XYZ file of C-alpha atoms in Angstrom:
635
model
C 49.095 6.522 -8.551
C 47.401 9.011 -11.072
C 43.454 10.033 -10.995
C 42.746 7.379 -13.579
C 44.012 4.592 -11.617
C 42.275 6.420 -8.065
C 39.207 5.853 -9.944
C 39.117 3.063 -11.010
C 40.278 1.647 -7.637
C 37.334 3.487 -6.215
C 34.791 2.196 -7.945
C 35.904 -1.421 -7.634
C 35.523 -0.591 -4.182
C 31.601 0.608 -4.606
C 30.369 -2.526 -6.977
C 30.634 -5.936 -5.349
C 31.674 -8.182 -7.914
C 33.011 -12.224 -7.983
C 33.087 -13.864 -11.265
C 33.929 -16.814 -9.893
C 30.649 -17.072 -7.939
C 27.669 -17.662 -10.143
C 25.580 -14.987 -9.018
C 26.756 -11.526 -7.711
C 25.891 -8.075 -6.829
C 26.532 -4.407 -7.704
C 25.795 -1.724 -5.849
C 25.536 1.924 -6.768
C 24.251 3.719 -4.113
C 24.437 2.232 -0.929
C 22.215 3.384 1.947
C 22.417 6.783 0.534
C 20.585 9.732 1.703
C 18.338 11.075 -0.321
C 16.741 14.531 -0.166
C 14.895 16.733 -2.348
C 15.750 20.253 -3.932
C 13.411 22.895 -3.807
C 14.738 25.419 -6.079
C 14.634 22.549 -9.112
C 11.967 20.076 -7.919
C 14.888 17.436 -8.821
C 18.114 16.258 -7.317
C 20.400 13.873 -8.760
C 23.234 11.708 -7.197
C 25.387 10.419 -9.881
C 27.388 7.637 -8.912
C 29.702 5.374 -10.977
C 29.648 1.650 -10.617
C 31.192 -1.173 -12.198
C 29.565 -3.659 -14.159
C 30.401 -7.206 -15.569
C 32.181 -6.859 -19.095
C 31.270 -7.608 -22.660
C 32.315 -10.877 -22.651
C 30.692 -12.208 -19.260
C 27.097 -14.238 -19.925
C 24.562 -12.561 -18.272
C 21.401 -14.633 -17.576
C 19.621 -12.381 -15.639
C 19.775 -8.764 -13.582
C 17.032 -7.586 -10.975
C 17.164 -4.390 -9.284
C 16.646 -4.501 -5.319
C 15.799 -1.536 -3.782
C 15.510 -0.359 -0.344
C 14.045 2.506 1.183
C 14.630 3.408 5.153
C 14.600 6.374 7.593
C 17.837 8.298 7.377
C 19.804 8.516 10.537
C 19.663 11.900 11.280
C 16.521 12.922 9.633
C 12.474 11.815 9.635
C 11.547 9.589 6.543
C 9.711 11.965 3.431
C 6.538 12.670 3.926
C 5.017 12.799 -0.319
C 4.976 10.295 -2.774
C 7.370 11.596 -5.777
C 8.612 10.437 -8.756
C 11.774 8.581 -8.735
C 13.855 7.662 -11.812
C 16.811 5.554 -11.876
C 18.799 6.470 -15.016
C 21.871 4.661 -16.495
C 24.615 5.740 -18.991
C 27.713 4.021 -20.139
C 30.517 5.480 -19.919
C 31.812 7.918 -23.182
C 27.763 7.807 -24.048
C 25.787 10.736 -24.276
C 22.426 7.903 -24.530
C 20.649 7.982 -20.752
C 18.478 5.096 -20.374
C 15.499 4.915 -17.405
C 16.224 1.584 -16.118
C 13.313 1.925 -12.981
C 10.853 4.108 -11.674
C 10.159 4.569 -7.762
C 6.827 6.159 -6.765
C 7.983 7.157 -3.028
C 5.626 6.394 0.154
C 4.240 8.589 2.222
C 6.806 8.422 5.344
C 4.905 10.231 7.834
C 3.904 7.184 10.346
C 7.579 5.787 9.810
C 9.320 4.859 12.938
C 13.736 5.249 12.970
C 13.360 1.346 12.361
C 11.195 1.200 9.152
C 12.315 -0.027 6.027
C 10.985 -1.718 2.892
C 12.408 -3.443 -0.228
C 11.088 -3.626 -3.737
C 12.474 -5.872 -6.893
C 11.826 -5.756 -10.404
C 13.976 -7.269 -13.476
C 15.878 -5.385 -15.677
C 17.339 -7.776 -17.822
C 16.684 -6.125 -20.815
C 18.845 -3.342 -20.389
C 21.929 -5.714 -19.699
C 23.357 -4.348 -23.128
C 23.788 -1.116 -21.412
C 24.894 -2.620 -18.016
C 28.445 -3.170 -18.793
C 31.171 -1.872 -17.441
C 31.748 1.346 -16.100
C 28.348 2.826 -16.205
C 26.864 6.460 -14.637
C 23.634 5.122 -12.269
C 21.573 8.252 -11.793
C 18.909 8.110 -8.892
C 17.137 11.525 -9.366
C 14.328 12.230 -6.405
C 12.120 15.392 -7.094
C 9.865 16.848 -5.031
C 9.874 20.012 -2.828
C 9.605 19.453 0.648
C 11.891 20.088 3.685
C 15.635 18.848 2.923
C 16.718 19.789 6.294
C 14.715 17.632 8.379
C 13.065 14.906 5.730
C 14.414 12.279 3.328
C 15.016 8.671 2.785
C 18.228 6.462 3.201
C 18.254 4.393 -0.321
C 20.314 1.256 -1.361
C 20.587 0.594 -5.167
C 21.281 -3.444 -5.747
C 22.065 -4.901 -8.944
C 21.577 -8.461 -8.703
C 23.285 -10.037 -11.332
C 22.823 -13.774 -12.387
C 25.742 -15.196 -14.576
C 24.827 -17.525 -17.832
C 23.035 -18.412 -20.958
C 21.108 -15.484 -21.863
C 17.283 -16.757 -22.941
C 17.988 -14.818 -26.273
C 21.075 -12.514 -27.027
C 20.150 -8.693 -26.706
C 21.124 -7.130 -30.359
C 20.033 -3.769 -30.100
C 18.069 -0.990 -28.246
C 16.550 1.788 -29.358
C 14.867 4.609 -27.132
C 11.535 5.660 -28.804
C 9.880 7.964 -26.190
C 11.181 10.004 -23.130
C 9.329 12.902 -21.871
C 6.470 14.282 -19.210
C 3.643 14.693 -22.234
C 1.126 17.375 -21.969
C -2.637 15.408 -21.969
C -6.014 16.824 -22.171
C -4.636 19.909 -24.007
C -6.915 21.232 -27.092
C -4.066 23.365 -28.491
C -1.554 20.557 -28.116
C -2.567 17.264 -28.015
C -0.271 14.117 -26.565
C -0.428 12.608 -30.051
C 1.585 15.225 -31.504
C 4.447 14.061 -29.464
C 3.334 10.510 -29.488
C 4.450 10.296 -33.413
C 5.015 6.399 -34.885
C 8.472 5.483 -34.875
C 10.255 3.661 -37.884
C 13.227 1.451 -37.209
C 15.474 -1.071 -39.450
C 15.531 -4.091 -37.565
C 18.961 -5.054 -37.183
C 20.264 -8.049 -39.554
C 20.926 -10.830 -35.960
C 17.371 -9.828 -34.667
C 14.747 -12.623 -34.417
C 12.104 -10.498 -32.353
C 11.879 -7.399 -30.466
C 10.106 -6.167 -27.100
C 8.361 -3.051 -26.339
C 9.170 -1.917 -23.075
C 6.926 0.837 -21.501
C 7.347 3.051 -17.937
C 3.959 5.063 -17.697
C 2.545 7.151 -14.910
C -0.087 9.925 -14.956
C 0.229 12.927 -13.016
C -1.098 16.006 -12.499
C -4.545 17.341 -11.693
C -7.453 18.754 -13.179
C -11.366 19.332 -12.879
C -11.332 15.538 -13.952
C -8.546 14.217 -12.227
C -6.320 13.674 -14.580
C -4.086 12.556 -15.184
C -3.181 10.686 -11.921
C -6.987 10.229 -10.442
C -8.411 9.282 -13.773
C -8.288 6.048 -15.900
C -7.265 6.265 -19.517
C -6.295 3.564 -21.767
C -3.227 3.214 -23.906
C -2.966 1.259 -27.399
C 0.197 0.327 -28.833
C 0.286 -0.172 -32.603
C 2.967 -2.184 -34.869
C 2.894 -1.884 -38.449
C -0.884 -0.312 -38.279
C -2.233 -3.473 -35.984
C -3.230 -2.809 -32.711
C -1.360 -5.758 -30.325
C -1.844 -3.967 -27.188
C -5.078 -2.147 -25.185
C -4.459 -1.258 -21.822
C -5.951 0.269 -19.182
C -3.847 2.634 -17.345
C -4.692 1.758 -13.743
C -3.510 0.390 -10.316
C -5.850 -0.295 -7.159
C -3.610 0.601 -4.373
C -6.064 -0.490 -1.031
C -3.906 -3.983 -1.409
C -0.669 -2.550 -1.247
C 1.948 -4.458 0.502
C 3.197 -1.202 2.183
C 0.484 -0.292 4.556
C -0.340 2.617 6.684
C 0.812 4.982 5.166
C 0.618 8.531 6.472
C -1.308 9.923 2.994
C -3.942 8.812 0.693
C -2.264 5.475 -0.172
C -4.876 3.952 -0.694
C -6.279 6.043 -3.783
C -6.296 4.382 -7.170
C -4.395 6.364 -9.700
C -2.521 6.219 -12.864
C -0.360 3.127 -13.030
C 0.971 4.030 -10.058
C 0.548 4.087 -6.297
C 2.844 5.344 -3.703
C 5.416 3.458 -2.357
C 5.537 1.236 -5.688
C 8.310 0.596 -7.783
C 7.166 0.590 -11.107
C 6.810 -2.865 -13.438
C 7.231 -1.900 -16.683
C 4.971 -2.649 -19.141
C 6.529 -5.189 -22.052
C 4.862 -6.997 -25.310
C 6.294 -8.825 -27.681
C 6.715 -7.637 -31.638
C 7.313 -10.119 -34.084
C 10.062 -8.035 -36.159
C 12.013 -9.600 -38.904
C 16.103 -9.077 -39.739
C 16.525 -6.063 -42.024
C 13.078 -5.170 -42.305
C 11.937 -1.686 -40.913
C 8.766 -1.793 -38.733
C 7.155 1.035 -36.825
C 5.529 1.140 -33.339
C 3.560 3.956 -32.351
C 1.745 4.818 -28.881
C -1.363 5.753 -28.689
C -3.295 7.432 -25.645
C -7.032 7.954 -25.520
C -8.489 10.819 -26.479
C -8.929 13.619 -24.218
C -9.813 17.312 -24.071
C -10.573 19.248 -21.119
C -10.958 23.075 -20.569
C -8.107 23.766 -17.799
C -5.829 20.899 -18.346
C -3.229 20.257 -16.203
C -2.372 16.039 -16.920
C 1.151 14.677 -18.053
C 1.618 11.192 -19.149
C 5.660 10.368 -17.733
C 6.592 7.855 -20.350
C 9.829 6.186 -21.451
C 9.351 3.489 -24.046
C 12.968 1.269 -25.506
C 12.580 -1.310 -28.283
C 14.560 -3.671 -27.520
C 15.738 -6.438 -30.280
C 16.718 -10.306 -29.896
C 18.258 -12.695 -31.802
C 16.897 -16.554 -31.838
C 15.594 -17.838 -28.546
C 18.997 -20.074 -26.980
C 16.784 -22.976 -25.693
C 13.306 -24.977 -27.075
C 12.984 -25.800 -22.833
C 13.495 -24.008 -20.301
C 11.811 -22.645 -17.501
C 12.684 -20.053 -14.857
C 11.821 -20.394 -11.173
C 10.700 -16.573 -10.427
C 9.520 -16.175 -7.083
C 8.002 -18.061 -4.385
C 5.482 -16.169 -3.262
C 3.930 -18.438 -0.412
C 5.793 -18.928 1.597
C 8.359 -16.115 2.016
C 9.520 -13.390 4.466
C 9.669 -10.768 1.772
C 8.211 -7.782 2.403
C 6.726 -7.942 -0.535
C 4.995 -10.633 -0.402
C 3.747 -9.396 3.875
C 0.045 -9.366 2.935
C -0.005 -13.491 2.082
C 2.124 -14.493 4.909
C 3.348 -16.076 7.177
C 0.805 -19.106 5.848
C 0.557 -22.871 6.808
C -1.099 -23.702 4.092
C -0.567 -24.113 -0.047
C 2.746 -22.832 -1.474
C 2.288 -20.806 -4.304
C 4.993 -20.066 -7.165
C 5.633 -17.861 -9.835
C 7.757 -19.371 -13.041
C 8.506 -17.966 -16.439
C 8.890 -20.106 -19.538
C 11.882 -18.991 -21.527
C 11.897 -22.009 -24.163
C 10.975 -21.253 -27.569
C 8.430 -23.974 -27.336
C 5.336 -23.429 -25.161
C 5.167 -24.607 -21.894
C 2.857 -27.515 -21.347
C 4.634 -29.529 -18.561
C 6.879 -29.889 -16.245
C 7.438 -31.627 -12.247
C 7.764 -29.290 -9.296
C 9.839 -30.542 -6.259
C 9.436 -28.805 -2.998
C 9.154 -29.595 0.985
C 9.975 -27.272 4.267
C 13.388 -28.419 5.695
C 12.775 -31.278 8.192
C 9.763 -32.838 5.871
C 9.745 -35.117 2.866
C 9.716 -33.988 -0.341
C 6.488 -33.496 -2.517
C 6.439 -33.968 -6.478
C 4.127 -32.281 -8.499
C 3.189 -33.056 -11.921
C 2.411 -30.110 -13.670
C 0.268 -29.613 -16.884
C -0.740 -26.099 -18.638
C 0.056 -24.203 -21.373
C 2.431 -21.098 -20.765
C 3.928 -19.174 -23.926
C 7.164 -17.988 -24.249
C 8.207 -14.835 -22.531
C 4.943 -15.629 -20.433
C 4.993 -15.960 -16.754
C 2.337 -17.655 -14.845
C 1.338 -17.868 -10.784
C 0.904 -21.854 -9.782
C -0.340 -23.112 -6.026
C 1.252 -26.241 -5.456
C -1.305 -28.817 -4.053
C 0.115 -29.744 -0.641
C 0.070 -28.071 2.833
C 3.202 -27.050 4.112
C 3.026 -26.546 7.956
C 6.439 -27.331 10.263
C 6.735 -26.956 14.044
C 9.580 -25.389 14.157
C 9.031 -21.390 14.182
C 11.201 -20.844 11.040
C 12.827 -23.184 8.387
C 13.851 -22.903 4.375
C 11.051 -23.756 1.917
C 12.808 -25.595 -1.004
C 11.277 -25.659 -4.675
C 12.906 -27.080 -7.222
C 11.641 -27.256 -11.198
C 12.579 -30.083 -13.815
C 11.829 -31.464 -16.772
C 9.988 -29.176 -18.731
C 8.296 -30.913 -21.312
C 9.376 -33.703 -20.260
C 13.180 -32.504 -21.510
C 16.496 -31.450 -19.922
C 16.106 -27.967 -18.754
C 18.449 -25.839 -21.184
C 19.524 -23.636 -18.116
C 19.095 -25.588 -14.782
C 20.832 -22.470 -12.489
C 17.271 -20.428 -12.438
C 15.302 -23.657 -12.027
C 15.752 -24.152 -7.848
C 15.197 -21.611 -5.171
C 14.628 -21.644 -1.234
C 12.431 -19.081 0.867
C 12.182 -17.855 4.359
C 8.779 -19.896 6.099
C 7.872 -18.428 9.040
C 5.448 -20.454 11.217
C 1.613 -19.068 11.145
C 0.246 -18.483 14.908
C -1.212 -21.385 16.292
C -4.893 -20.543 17.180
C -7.413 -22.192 19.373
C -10.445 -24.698 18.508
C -12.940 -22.278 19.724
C -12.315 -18.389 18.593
C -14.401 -15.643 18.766
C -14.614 -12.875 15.952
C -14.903 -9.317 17.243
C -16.174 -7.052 14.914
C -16.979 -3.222 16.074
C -18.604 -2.024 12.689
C -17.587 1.763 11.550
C -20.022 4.062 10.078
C -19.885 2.424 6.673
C -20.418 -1.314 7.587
C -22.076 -1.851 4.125
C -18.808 -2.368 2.671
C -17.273 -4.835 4.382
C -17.931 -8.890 4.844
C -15.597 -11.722 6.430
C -15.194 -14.993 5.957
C -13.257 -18.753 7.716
C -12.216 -20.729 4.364
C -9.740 -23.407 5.169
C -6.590 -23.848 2.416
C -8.624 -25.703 0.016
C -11.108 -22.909 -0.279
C -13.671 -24.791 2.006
C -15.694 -21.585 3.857
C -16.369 -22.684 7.490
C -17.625 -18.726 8.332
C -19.038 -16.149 6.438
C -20.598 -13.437 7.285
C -21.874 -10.564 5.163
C -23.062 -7.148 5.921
C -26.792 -7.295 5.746
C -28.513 -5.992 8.930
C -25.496 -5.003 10.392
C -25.652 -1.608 12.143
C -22.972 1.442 12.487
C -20.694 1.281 15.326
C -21.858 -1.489 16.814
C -19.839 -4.456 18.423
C -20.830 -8.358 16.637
C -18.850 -11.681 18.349
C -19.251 -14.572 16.562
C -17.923 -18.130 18.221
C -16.535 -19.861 15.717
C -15.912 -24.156 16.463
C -13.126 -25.204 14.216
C -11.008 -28.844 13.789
C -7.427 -29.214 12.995
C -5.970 -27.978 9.997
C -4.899 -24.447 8.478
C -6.903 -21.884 7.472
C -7.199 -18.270 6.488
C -9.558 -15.369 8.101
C -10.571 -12.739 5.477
C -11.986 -9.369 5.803
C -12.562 -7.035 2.842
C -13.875 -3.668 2.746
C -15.343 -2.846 -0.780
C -14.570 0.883 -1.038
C -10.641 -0.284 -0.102
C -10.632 2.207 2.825
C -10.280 -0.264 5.905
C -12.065 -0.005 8.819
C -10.796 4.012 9.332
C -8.971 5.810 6.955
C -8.107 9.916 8.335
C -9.068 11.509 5.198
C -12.675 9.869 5.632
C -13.098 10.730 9.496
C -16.907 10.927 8.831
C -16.605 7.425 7.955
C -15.869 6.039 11.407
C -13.185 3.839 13.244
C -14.247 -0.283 13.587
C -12.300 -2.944 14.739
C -11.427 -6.335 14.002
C -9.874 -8.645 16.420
C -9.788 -12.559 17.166
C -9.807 -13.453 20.907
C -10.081 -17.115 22.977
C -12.568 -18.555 24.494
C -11.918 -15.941 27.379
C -11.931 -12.976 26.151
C -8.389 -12.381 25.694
C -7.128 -11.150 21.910
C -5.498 -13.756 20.085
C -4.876 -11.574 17.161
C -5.322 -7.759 16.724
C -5.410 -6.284 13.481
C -4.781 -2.964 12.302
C -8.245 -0.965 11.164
C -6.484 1.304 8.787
C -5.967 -2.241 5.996
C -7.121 -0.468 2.598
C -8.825 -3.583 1.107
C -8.626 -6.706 2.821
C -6.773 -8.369 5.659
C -5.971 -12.037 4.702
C -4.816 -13.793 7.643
C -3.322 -17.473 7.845
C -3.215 -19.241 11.001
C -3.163 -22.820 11.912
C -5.382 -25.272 14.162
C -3.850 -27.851 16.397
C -4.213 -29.711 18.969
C -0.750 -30.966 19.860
C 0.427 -27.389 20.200
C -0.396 -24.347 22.651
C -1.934 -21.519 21.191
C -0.151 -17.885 22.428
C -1.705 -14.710 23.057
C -1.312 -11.596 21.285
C 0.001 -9.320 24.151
C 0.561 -6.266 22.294
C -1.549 -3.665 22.890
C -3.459 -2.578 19.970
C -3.489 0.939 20.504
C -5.345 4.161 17.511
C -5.879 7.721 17.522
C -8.834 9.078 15.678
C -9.483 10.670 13.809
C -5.872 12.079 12.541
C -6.979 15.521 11.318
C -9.071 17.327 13.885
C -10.461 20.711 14.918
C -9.343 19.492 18.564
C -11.509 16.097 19.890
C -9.704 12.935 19.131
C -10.160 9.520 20.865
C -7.697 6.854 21.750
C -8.623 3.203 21.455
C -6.203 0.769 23.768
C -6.860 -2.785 23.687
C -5.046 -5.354 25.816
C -4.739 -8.835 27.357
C -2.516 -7.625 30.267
C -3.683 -4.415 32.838
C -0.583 -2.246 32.756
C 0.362 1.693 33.763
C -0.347 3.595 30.803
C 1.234 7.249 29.916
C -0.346 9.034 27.314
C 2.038 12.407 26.062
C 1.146 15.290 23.833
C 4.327 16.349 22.112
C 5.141 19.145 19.618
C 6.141 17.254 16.227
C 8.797 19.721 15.576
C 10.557 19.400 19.161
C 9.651 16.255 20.617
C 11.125 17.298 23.929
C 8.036 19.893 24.240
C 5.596 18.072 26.422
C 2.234 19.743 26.203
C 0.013 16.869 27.721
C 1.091 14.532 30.002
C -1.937 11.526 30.773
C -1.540 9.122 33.129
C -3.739 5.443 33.858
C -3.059 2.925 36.682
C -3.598 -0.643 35.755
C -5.423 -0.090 32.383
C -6.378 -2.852 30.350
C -8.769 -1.542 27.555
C -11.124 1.471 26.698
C -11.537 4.555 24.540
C -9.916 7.811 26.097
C -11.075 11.490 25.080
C -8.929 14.123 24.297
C -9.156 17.900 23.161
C -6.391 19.940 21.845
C -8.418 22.899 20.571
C -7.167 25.249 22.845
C -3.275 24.797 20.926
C -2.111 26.605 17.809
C -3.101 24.840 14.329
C -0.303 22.376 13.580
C 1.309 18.628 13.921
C 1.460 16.974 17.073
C 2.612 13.546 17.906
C 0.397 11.155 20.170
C 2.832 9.234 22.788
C 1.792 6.084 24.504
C 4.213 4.703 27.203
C 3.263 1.374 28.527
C 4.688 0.536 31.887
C 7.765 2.697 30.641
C 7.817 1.714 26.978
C 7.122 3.609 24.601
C 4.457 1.252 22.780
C 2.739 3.771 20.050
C 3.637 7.135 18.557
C 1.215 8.985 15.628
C 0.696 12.475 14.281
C -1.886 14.527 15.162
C -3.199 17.445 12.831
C -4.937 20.444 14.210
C -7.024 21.735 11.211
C -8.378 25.541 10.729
């Protein structure tokens, strides 16, 4: 067998493909890892995978990806810049098909992992056959002893496409110099003519955009600039460049996650931008990008920006609508922050029929239930997606079942392309909770910022309490008398910085708990939330409530000249170990702790008398090791 054939043979190996099946996968880089290179700030693994041919229908293709700890090695510790790049084969063209922003891995245990999605259908013209996938990671830290273990997924959905792809054309690709006197961003930001091609019926902009850098002002990743995007002299976009990152559905994280920036936050994989042009066959048209205007004395910003026009020929179908995601209820990780719930679904669909959207019925029910119809009514354009809570409770017994949703008739009509139209979701049951509960509240330093609230599913607020009068570092119980039914318990902080956040140790540690009648901690929530904790849980009276038996256990604060405390909270007395171990060599005890039958308190430490470094904070509960975080030792 030559090289040629080898090859070949190999990569139908790598990419999972069945043509006979109506959806199927491809997969480029499979748990991978992935490790930076210091003398280039970039490292690229090249792989070749194998993609549907010319002639196969392709309906849709999403990108999964998933990030975990490598096997041998401690998950990255910065958030860098990702790109994953394709080119076809005998093509010089290299397209960025999605942009990772990495987490900050620090707190990551050998079991974490996380998964993101977005849809790349529009670069399914380049997504055929053999094609060069090129996940590039820069950064400069450690790539002995840090670095990430990466899946690349091509998800590929077979059929009608909602408008056949004619033509792409790349109009911008660079890291753009902003805030420069001498050189401003629009001198590389120059409008761009093109000859729409003679099938083309419309086009789409498609944007990635993330600020970076860092000067006097902040810019560009701390500071929020707008972008305009301008076809044929008329403005049809204004956007603020901008992403609040205390909700993030990845959360600790070991660095400033929780900092707004620049269209970005880390541990995010970037969803592109996209509008709509209304280009005509043969006629030329120009797009141009425009930032806004910015001088500064030592400038330091970059805008990283790839922008593709991508043209269409006549929408396929005057109805049809795409089921996108279910959102409520699900087990994606994605989606962590709004579940498990007991209460209203919610749903995200797309309408890809040339003819607005202005009805449609919704079928859905949990396995074991009867099913619900739902009559729609709106208005969603085409190309437009839309988020829709379905108006009936969905609560089963069981612990887990499959949520069903199902969508038909749109405008009243046969669906065009009924393969996208019906999904099912993971429904995990919401902890059963008491009549009577009691919120514990230990307020921070800052309790100005946050309020919490009882609403049941139907918005109907049973609770609320704001922070007027309340006092620093002080504990508040409120007894709370509720009836059957589902509801949700909110907290938000207003600064997005939780309840203790270690680059604002001045700011305190609270916490937030909800215990029984008793005493004992129902649920225990983690003070280090960014913006909110939105929790569902579910009333009854034909079902026994449990106990949340973990111990909640914090160090504070995380940087420290020495003093730190440790928090432990927990329903059951137990032997508790607390260790001192050197980060580097976890074998190197330096403090060994140890408390018969301890149930709850705060415990003092001091480390001052130890060089200035990392440390890692070991709690071993009747054997187990139950908690692990870093401690810094600052100058």
């Amino acid at each position: 067998m030559n090289k040629i054939h080898l090859l070949i043979t190999g990569l139908l190996l790598n990419s999972i493909i069945s043509y006979a099946q109506q959806k199927t996968h491809v997969i480029s880089h499979n748990q991978e890892t992935i490790v930076t290179d210091p003398s280039k700030g970039r490292n690229s693994y090249k792989r070749f995978a194998v993609f549907p041919d010319k002639t196969k229908k392709i309906r849709s293709i999403i990108l999964n990806l998933k990030f975990e700890c490598p096997d041998k090695m401690r998950c990255a510790d910065w958030d860098y810049v990702d790109h994953i790049k394709a080119r076809k084969e005998n093509d010089s063209t290299v397209y960025e098909i999605a942009r990772m922003l990495t987490p900050y891995g620090g707190f990551f245990q050998k079991d974490w992992g996380f998964e993101w999605r977005v849809d790349i259908t529009d670069f399914s013209q380049i997504l055929r056959e053999t094609v060069e996938i090129d996940y590039i990671h820069t950064g400069y830290e450690d790539n002995k002893t840090r670095g990430w273990k990466v899946t690349v997924d091509f998800e590929i959905t077979y059929g009608s496409p909602v408008a056949n792809p004619v033509d792409i054309h790349k109009i911008y690709d660079g890291n753009y110099k902003y805030g420069y006197k001498d050189d401003p961003i629009e001198n590389h930001l120059k409008p761009v003519t093109i000859k729409a091609n003679p099938k083309a019926n419309f086009s789409k902009i498609k944007i990635h955009q993330t600020g970076h850098g860092m000067d006097a002002n902040g810019c560009g990743e701390f500071c929020s600039k707008y972008r305009d995007i301008v076809f044929n002299g008329t403005l049809v976009d204004h956007q603020d460049l901008w992403k609040k990152c205390g909700d993030n559905p990845l959360y600790p994280q070991a660095g400033t996650w929780i900092f707004d920036r620049a269209n970005w936050c880390p541990g995010y994989l970037v969803q592109p931008d996209e509008v709509f042009l209304k280009t005509k066959a043969n006629e030329s048209f120009s797009v141009d990008i425009n930032m806004e205007p910015y001088e500064t004395e030592n400038p330091s910003a970059y805008e990283l920006l790839t922008a593709y026009v991508i043209e269409y020929g006549e929408v396929n179908a005057a109805n049809d609508v795409t089921l996108v995601d279910i959102i409520q209820p699900s087990t994606r990780l994605e989606h962590s922050r709004k579940n498990p719930i007991g209460g209203l679904p919610v749903i995200q669909v797309k309408n890809n029929g040339s003819k607005p959207l202005k009805k449609m019925d919704i079928k859905y029910f949990i396995e074991g239930a009867r099913a619900q119809n739902f009559k729609w009514t709106g208005h969603i354009s085409f190309g437009e997606s839309a988020i829709i809570t379905l108006p009936t409770e969905v609560f089963s017994k069981k612990e887990s079942a499959n949520f069903h949703v199902e969508l038909l008739k749109p405008n009243g009509k046969k669906d065009a392309f009924i393969a996208d139209n019906k999904q099912q979701s993971g429904y995990v049951r919401p902890n059963i909770l008491p009549e009577n509960i009691i919120v514990y509240y230990k307020t921070n330093n800052k309790p100005g910022q946050n309020m919490y609230s009882i609403q049941d599913s139907f918005g109907d607020v049973f609770f609320k309490k704001d922070s007027v009068d309340m006092k620093p570092n002080t504990i508040y119980q409120d007894t709370i008398k509720l009836k059957k039914g589902n509801y949700s318990f909110m907290f938000s902080d207003t600064k997005g910085d939780g309840l203790e956040f270690w680059f604002k140790a001045k700011d305190g540690r609270g916490e937030v708990k909800l215990l029984d009648s008793l005493g004992n901690a129902i649920k225990q929530f983690r003070s280090d939330f960014g913006s909110r904790i939105n929790y569902h849980f579910s009333v009854r009276t034909d079902m026994p409530y449990e106990l949340d038996n973990m111990p909640s256990i914090a160090a504070f604060p995380a940087r420290t000249n020495g003093p730190f405390t440790l928090d432990y909270f927990s329903n059951k007395p137990a032997n508790v170990k607390v260790l001192i171990v050197d980060q580097e060599d976890e074998t190197q005890i330096l403090e060994t702790h140890s408390y018969t039958n301890f149930g709850r308190g705060t415990l003092s430490f001091d480390l001052s008398y130890l060089p200035k470094k990392r440390y890692y904070v070991k709690v071993f509960v009747d054997g187990k090791e139950m908690y692990k975080n870093r401690i810094r030792l600052k100058e």
